[in-house]
Short mmCIF file of C-alpha atoms in Angstrom, two decimals:
data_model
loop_
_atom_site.label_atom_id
_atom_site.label_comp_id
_atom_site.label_asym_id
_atom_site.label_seq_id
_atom_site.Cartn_x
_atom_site.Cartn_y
_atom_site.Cartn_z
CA UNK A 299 98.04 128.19 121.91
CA UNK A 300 99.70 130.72 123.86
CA UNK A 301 102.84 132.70 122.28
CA UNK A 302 106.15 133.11 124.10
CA UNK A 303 106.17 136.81 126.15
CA UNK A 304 106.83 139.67 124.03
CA UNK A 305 106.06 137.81 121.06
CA UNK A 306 103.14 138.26 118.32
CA UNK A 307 99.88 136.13 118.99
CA UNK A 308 100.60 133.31 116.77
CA UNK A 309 98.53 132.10 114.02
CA UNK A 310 97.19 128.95 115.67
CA UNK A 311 94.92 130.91 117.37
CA UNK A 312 91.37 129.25 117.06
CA UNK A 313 88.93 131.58 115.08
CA UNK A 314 86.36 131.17 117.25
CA UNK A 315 86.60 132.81 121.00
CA UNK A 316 87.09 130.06 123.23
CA UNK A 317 83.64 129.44 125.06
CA UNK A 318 84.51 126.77 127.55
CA UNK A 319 82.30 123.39 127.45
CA UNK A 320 79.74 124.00 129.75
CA UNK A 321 76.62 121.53 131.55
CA UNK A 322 72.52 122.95 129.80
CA UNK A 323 69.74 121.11 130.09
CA UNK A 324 67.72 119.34 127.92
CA UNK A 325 64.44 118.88 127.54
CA UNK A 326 64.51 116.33 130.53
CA UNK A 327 65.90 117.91 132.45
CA UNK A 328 69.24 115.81 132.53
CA UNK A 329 72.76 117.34 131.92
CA UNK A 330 74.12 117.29 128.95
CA UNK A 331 77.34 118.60 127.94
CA UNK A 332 77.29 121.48 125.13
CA UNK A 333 80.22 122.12 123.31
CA UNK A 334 81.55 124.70 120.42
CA UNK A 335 83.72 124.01 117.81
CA UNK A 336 86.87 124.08 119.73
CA UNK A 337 86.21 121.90 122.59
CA UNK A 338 84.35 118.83 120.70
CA UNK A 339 87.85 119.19 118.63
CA UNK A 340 89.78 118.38 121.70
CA UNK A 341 87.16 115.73 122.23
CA UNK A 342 87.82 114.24 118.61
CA UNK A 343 91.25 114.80 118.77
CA UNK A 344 92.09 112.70 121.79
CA UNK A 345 89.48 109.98 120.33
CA UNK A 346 91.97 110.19 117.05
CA UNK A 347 94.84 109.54 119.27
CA UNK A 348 93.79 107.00 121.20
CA UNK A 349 92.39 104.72 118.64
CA UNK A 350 94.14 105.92 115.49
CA UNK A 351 92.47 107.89 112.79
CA UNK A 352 90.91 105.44 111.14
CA UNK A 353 89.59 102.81 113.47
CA UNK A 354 87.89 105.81 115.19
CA UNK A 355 84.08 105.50 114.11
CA UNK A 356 81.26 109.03 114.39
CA UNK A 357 79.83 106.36 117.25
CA UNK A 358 82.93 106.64 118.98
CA UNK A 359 83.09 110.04 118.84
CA UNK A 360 79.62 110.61 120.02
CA UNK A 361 80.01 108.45 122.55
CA UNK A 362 83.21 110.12 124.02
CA UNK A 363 81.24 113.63 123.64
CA UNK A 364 78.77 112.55 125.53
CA UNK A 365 76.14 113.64 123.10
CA UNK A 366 73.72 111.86 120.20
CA UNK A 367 75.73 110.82 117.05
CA UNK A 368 72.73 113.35 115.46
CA UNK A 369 73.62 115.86 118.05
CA UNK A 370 77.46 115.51 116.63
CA UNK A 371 76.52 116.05 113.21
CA UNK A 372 74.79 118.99 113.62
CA UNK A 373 78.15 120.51 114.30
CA UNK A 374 80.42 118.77 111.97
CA UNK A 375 79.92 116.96 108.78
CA UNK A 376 81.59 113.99 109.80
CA UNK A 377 85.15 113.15 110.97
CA UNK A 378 86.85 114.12 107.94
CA UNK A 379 86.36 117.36 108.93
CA UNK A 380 87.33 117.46 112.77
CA UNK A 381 90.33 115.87 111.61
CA UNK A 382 91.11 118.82 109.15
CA UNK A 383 90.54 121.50 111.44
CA UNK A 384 93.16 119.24 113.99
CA UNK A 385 95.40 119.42 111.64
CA UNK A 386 95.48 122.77 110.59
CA UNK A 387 95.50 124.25 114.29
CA UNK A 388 99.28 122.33 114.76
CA UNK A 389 99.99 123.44 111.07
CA UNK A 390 99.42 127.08 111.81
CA UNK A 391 101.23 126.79 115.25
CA UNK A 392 104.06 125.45 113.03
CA UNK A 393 103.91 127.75 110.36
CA UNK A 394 102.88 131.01 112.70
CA UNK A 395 106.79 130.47 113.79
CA UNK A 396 108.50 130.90 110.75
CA UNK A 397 106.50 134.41 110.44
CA UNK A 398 107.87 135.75 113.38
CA UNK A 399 110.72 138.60 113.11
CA UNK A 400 113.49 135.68 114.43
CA UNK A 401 113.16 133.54 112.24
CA UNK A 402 113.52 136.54 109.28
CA UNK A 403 116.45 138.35 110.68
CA UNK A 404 119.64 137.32 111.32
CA UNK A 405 122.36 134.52 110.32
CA UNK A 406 120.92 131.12 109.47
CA UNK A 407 122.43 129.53 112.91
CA UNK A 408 120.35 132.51 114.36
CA UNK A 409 117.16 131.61 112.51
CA UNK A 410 117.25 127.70 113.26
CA UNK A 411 117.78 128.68 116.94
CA UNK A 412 114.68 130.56 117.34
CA UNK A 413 112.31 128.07 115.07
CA UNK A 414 114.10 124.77 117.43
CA UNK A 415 113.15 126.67 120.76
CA UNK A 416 109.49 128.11 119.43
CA UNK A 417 108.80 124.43 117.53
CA UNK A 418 109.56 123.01 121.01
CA UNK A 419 106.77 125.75 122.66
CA UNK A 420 104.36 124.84 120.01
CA UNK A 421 104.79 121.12 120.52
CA UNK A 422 103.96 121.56 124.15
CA UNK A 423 101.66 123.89 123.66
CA UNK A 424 99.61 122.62 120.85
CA UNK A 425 100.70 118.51 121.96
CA UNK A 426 97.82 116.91 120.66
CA UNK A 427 96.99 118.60 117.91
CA UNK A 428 100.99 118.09 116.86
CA UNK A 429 101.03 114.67 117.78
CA UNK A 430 97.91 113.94 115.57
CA UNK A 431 99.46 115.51 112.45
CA UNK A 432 102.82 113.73 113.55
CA UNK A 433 101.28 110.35 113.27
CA UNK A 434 99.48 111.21 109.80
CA UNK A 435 100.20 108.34 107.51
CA UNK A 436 98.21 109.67 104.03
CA UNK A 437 95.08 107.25 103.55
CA UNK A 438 92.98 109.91 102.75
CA UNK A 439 93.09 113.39 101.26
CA UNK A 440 92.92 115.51 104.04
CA UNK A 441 96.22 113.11 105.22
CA UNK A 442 97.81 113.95 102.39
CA UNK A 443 97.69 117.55 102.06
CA UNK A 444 98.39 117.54 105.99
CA UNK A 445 101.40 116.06 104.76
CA UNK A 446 102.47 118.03 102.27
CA UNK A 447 102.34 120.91 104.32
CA UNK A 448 104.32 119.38 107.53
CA UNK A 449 107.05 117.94 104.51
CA UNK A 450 107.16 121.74 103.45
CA UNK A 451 107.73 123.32 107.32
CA UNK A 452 110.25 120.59 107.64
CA UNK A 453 111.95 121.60 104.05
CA UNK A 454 112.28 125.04 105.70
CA UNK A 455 113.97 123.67 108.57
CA UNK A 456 116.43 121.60 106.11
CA UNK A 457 116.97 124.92 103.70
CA UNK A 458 118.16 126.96 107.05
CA UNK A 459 120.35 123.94 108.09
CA UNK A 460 122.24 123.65 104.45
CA UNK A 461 122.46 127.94 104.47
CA UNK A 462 124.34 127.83 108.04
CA UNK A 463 126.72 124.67 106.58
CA UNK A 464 127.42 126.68 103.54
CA UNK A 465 128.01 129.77 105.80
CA UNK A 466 130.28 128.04 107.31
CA UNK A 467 128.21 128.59 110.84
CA UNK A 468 127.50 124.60 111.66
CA UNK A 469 130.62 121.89 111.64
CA UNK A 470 129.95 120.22 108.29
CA UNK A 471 130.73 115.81 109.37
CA UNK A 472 127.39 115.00 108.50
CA UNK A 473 125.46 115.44 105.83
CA UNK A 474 123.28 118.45 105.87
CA UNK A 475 119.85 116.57 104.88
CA UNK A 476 120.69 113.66 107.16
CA UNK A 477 121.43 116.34 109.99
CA UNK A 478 118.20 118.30 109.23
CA UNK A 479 116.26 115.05 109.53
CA UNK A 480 118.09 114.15 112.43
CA UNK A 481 117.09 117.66 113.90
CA UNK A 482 113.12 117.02 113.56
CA UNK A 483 113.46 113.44 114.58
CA UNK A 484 115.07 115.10 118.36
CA UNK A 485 112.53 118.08 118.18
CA UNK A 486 109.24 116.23 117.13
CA UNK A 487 110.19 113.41 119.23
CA UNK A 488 109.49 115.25 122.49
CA UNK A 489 105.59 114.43 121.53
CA UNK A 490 106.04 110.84 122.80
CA UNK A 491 106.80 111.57 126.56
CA UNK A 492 106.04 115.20 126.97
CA UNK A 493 102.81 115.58 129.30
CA UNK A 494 101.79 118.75 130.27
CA UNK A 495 102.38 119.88 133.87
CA UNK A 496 106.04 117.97 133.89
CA UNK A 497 108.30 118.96 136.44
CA UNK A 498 111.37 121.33 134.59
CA UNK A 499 109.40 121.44 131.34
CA UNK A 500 109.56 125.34 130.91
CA UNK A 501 113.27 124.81 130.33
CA UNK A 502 112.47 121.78 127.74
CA UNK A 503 112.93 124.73 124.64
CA UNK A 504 116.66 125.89 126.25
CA UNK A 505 117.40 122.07 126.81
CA UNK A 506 116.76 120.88 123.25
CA UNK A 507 118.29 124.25 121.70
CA UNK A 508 121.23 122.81 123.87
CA UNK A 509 121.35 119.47 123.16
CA UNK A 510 120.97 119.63 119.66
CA UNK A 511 123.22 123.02 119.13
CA UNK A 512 125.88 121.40 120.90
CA UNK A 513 125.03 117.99 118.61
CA UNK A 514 123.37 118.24 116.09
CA UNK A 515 123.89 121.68 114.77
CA UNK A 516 127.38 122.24 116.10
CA UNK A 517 128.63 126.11 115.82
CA UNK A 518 131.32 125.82 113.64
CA UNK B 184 117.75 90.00 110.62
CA UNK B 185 121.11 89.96 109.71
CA UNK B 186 124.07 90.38 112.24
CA UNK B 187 126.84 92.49 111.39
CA UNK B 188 130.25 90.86 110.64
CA UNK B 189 132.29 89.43 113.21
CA UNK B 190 129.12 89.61 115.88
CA UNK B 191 127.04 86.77 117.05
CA UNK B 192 123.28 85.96 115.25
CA UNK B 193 121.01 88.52 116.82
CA UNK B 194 118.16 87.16 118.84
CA UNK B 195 115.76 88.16 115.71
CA UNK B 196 116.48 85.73 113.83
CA UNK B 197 113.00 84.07 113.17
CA UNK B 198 112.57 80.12 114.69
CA UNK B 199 111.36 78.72 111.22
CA UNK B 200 113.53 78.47 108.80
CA UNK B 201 112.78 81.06 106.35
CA UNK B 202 111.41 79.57 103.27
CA UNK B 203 110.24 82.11 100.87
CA UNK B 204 106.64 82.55 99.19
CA UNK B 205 106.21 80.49 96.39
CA UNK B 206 103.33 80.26 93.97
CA UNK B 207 101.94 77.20 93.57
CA UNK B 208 98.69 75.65 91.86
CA UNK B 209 95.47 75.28 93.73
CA UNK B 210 92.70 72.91 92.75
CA UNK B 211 91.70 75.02 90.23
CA UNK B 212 94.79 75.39 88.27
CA UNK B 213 95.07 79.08 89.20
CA UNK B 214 98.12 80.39 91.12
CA UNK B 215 97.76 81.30 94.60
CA UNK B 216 101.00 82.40 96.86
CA UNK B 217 101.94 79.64 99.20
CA UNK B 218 102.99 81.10 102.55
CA UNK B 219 104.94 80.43 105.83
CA UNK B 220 105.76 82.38 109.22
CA UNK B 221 107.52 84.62 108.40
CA UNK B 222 106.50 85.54 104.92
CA UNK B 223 102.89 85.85 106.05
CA UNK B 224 103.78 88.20 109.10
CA UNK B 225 105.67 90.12 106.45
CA UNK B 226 102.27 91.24 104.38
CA UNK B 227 100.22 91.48 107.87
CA UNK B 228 102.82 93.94 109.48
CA UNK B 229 102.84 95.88 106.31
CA UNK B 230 99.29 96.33 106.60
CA UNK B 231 99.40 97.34 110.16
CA UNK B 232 101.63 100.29 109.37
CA UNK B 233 99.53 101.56 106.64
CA UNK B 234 96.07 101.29 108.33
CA UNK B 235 97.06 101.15 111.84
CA UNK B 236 96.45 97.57 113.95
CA UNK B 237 93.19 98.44 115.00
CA UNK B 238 92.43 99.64 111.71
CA UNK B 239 93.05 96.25 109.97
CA UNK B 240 90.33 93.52 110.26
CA UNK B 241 91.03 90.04 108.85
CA UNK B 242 89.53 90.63 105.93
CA UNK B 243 91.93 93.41 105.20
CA UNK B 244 94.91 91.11 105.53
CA UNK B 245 93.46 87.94 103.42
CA UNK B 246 93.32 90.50 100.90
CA UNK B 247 96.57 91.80 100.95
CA UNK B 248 97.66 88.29 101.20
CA UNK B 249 95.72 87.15 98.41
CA UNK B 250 94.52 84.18 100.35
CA UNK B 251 91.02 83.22 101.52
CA UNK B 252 90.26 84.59 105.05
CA UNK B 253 89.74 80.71 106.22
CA UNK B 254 93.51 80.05 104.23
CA UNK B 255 94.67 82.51 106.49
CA UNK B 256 93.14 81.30 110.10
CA UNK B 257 94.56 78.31 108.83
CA UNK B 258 97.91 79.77 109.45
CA UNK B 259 97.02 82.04 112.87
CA UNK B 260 94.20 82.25 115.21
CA UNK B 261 93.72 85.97 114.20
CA UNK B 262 95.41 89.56 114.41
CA UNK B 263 96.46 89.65 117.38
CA UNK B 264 98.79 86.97 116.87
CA UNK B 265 100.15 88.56 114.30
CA UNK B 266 100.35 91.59 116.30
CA UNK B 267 102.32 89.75 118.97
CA UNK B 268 104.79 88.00 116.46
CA UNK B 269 105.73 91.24 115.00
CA UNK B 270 106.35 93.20 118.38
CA UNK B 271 108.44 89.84 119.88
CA UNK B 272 110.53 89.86 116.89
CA UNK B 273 111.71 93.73 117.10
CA UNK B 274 111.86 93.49 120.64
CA UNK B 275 114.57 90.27 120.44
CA UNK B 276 116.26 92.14 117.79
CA UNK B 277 116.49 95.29 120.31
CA UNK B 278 117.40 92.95 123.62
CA UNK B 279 119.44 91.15 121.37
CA UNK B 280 122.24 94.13 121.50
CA UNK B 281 122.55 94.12 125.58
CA UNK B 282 123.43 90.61 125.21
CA UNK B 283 126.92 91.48 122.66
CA UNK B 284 129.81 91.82 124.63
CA UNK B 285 130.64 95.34 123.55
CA UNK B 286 127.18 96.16 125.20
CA UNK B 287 128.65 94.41 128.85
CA UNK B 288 132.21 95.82 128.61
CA UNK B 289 133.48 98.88 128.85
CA UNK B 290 132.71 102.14 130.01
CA UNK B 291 129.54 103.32 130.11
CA UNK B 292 130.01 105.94 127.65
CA UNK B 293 131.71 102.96 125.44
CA UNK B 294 128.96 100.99 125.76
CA UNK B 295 126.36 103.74 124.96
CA UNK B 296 128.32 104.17 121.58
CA UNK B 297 128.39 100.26 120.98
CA UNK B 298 124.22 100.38 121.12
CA UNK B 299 123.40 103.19 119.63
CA UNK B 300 125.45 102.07 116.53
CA UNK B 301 123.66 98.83 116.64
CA UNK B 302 120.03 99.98 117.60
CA UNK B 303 119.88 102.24 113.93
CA UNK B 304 121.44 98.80 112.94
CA UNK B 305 118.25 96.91 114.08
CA UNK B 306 116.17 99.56 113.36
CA UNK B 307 116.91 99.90 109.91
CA UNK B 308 117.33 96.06 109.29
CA UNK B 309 114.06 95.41 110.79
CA UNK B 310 112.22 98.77 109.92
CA UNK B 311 108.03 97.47 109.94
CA UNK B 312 108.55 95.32 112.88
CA UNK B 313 110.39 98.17 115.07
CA UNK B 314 108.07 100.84 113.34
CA UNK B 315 104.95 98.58 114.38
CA UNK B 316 106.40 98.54 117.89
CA UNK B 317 107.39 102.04 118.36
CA UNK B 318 103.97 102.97 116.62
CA UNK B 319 101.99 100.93 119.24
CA UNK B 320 99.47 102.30 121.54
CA UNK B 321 98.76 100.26 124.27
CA UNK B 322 94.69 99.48 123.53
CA UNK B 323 94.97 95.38 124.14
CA UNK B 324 97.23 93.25 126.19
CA UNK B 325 99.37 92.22 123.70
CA UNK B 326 100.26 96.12 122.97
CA UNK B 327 100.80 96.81 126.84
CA UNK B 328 103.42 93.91 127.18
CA UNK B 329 105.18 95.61 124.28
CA UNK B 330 105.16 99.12 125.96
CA UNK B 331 106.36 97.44 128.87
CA UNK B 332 109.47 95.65 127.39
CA UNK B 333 110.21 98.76 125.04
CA UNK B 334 110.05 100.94 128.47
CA UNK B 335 112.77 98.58 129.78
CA UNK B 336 114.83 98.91 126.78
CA UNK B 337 114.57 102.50 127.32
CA UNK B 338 115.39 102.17 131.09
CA UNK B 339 118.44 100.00 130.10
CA UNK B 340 119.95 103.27 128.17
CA UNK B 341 118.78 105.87 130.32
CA UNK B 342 120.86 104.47 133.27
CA UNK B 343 124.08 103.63 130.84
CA UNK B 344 123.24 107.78 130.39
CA UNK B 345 123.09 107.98 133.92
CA UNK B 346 126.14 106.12 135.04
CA UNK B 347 128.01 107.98 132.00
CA UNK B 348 127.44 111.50 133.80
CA UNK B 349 128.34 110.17 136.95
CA UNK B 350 131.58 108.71 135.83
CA UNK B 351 132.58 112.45 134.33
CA UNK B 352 132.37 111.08 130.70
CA UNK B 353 129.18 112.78 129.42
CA UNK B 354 128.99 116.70 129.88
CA UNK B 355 125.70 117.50 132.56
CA UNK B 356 124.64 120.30 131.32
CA UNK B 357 121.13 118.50 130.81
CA UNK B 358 119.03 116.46 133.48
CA UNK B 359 120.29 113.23 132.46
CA UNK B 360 116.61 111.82 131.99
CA UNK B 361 115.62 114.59 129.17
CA UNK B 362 119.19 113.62 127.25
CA UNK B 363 118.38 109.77 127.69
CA UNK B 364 114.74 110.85 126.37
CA UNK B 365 115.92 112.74 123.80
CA UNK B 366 118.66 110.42 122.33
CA UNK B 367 116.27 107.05 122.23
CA UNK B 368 113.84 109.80 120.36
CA UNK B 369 116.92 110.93 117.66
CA UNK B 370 117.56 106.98 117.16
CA UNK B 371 113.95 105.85 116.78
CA UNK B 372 113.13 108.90 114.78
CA UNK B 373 115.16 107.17 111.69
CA UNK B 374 111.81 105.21 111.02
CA UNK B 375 109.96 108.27 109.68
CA UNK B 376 112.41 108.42 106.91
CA UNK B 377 114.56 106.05 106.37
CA UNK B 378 113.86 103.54 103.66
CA UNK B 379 116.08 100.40 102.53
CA UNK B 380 118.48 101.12 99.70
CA UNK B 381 118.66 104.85 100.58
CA UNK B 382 122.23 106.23 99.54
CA UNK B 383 124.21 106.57 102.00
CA UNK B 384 122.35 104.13 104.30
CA UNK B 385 125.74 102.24 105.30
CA UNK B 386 126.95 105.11 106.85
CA UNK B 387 124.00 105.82 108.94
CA UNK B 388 124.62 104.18 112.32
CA UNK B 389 127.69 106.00 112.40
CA UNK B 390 126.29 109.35 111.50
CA UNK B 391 123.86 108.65 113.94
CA UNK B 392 126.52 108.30 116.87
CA UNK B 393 128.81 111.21 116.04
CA UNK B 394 125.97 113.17 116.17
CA UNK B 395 124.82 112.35 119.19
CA UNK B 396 128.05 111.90 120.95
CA UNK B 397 128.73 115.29 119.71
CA UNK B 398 125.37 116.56 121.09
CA UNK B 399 123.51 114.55 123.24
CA UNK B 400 126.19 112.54 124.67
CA UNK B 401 129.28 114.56 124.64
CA UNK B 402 132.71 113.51 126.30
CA UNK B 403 133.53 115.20 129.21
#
């Protein structure tokens, strides 16, 4: 993912430098595509999302790579594992934000702010990967722990939103947990119509902080 | 589903009358649940949501059912039936709010109000079939005809948002598409959470709209 201008590379980048899929040939002479550990995720990931999780089989994946299901596991164990390291890129994009000096420093109306605007960047950014972790439903243990750790970014989120009530910085009609739900529901929804390349989508952070201050979190 | 007071029976109510599941005796002697319509599209739409549709084979669901596979083709010709059952009935409990006259009279902004209430209404009321529908994916035919009546739905409120800004009653300070975008995503986002006998609950559709009309939708 790429950070925001001025701001501190954040943690979602991929360990691995990003060497681009590119055509070898085999033994035969054919083409065949080779790929490193980042771009037979995006492979996986898009398989994941298509088909769901679960229904999607190593074949499948193969098959989409374009390689032997042999070929595949010589760089992953299975998919247990590509859907792991999906998970944990959008989980670092998420948690990379609440690192960053803006959403440390100032009042809690300040804080949620900055984390709406950069969770909308990150979203865009990072959309499969988010939407992937988004759609996690816990049938296995990788889910689960995925889950645990979105359910703690979003506790973060509700913490901040029940500091700038009790401050005295957000109108107070609505429940504070219902609003904080409310909030991630507006944010994280973006995932289901959000395609990269949309016309007026680098003002999609400003428009959400908008909506949603204006709604959602109204100053008091 | 049930209607709220005062308002007429909701298109979702199911054609069979809806006799419950009952055990009864097979040959045997041993019990074995006894089930119609509705009961049976209960225990296959729960199993959709948890494994995903194309996740769930047959087999899955006579199991859940506790019925023999050939019990259960007795009852449907297989999933996608089911499937199609479970979208229809969300989708006439959605259409089934443009058809109340509070959703044909009035202003725009009026009528907004009137089905935003009512869609966390339906949504909550009928929380696996709309979560099965706004969970879908489009892989078969049955799931693009869904996509395609839940895209008119969507259509149906964007241009209420639409005709709202140009009749001066909702603030423009956002493209009028993102806020219609953004709104259906607040509403539909209750299915993540919500759960039936949640405290509170009762109060949710109107939580729902004065945050919204505060934010997403505010007067003019």
């Amino acid at each position: 993912m790429s950070a925001a201008p001025g701001e501190p590379p954040a943690a979602a980048e991929t360990p691995e430098p990003a060497a681009r899929t590119r055509p070898a040939r085999g033994a035969a002479g054919a083409r065949r595509p080779v790929y490193d550990a980042e771009s037979l995720l995006a492979v996986a990931v898009a398989e994941f999302n298509t088909r769901g999780y679960d229904a999607t089989s190593m074949e499948d994946l193969s098959r989409a790579a374009g390689i032997t299901k042999s070929s595949f596991y010589h760089h992953v164990s299975g998919k247990e594992e590509l859907l792991r390291a999906a998970l944990q890129r959008a989980l670092d994009g998420l948690f990379g934000i609440l690192d960053e000096p803006a959403a440390q420093d100032g009042s809690a109306l300040a804080r949620l702010r900055h984390l709406i605007g950069r969770q909308v960047q990150v979203l865009t950014t990072e959309l499969p990967y988010v939407t992937l972790l988004l759609r996690v439903r816990g049938n296995t243990d990788t889910e689960r722990w995925a889950l645990t750790r979105r359910r703690a970014f979003d506790a973060t989120i509700a913490s901040l939103v029940a500091d700038a009530v009790a401050d005295g910085e957000i109108r107070a009609g609505v429940e504070p947990s219902v609003a904080a739900r409310l909030l991630s529901g507006t944010v994280n929804s973006i995932i289901e119509w959000y395609r990269p390349g949309r016309v007026g989508s680098e003002q999609l952070p400003t428009d959400v902080v908008r909506i949603v201050s204006e709604g959602i979190i109204p100053p008091a």
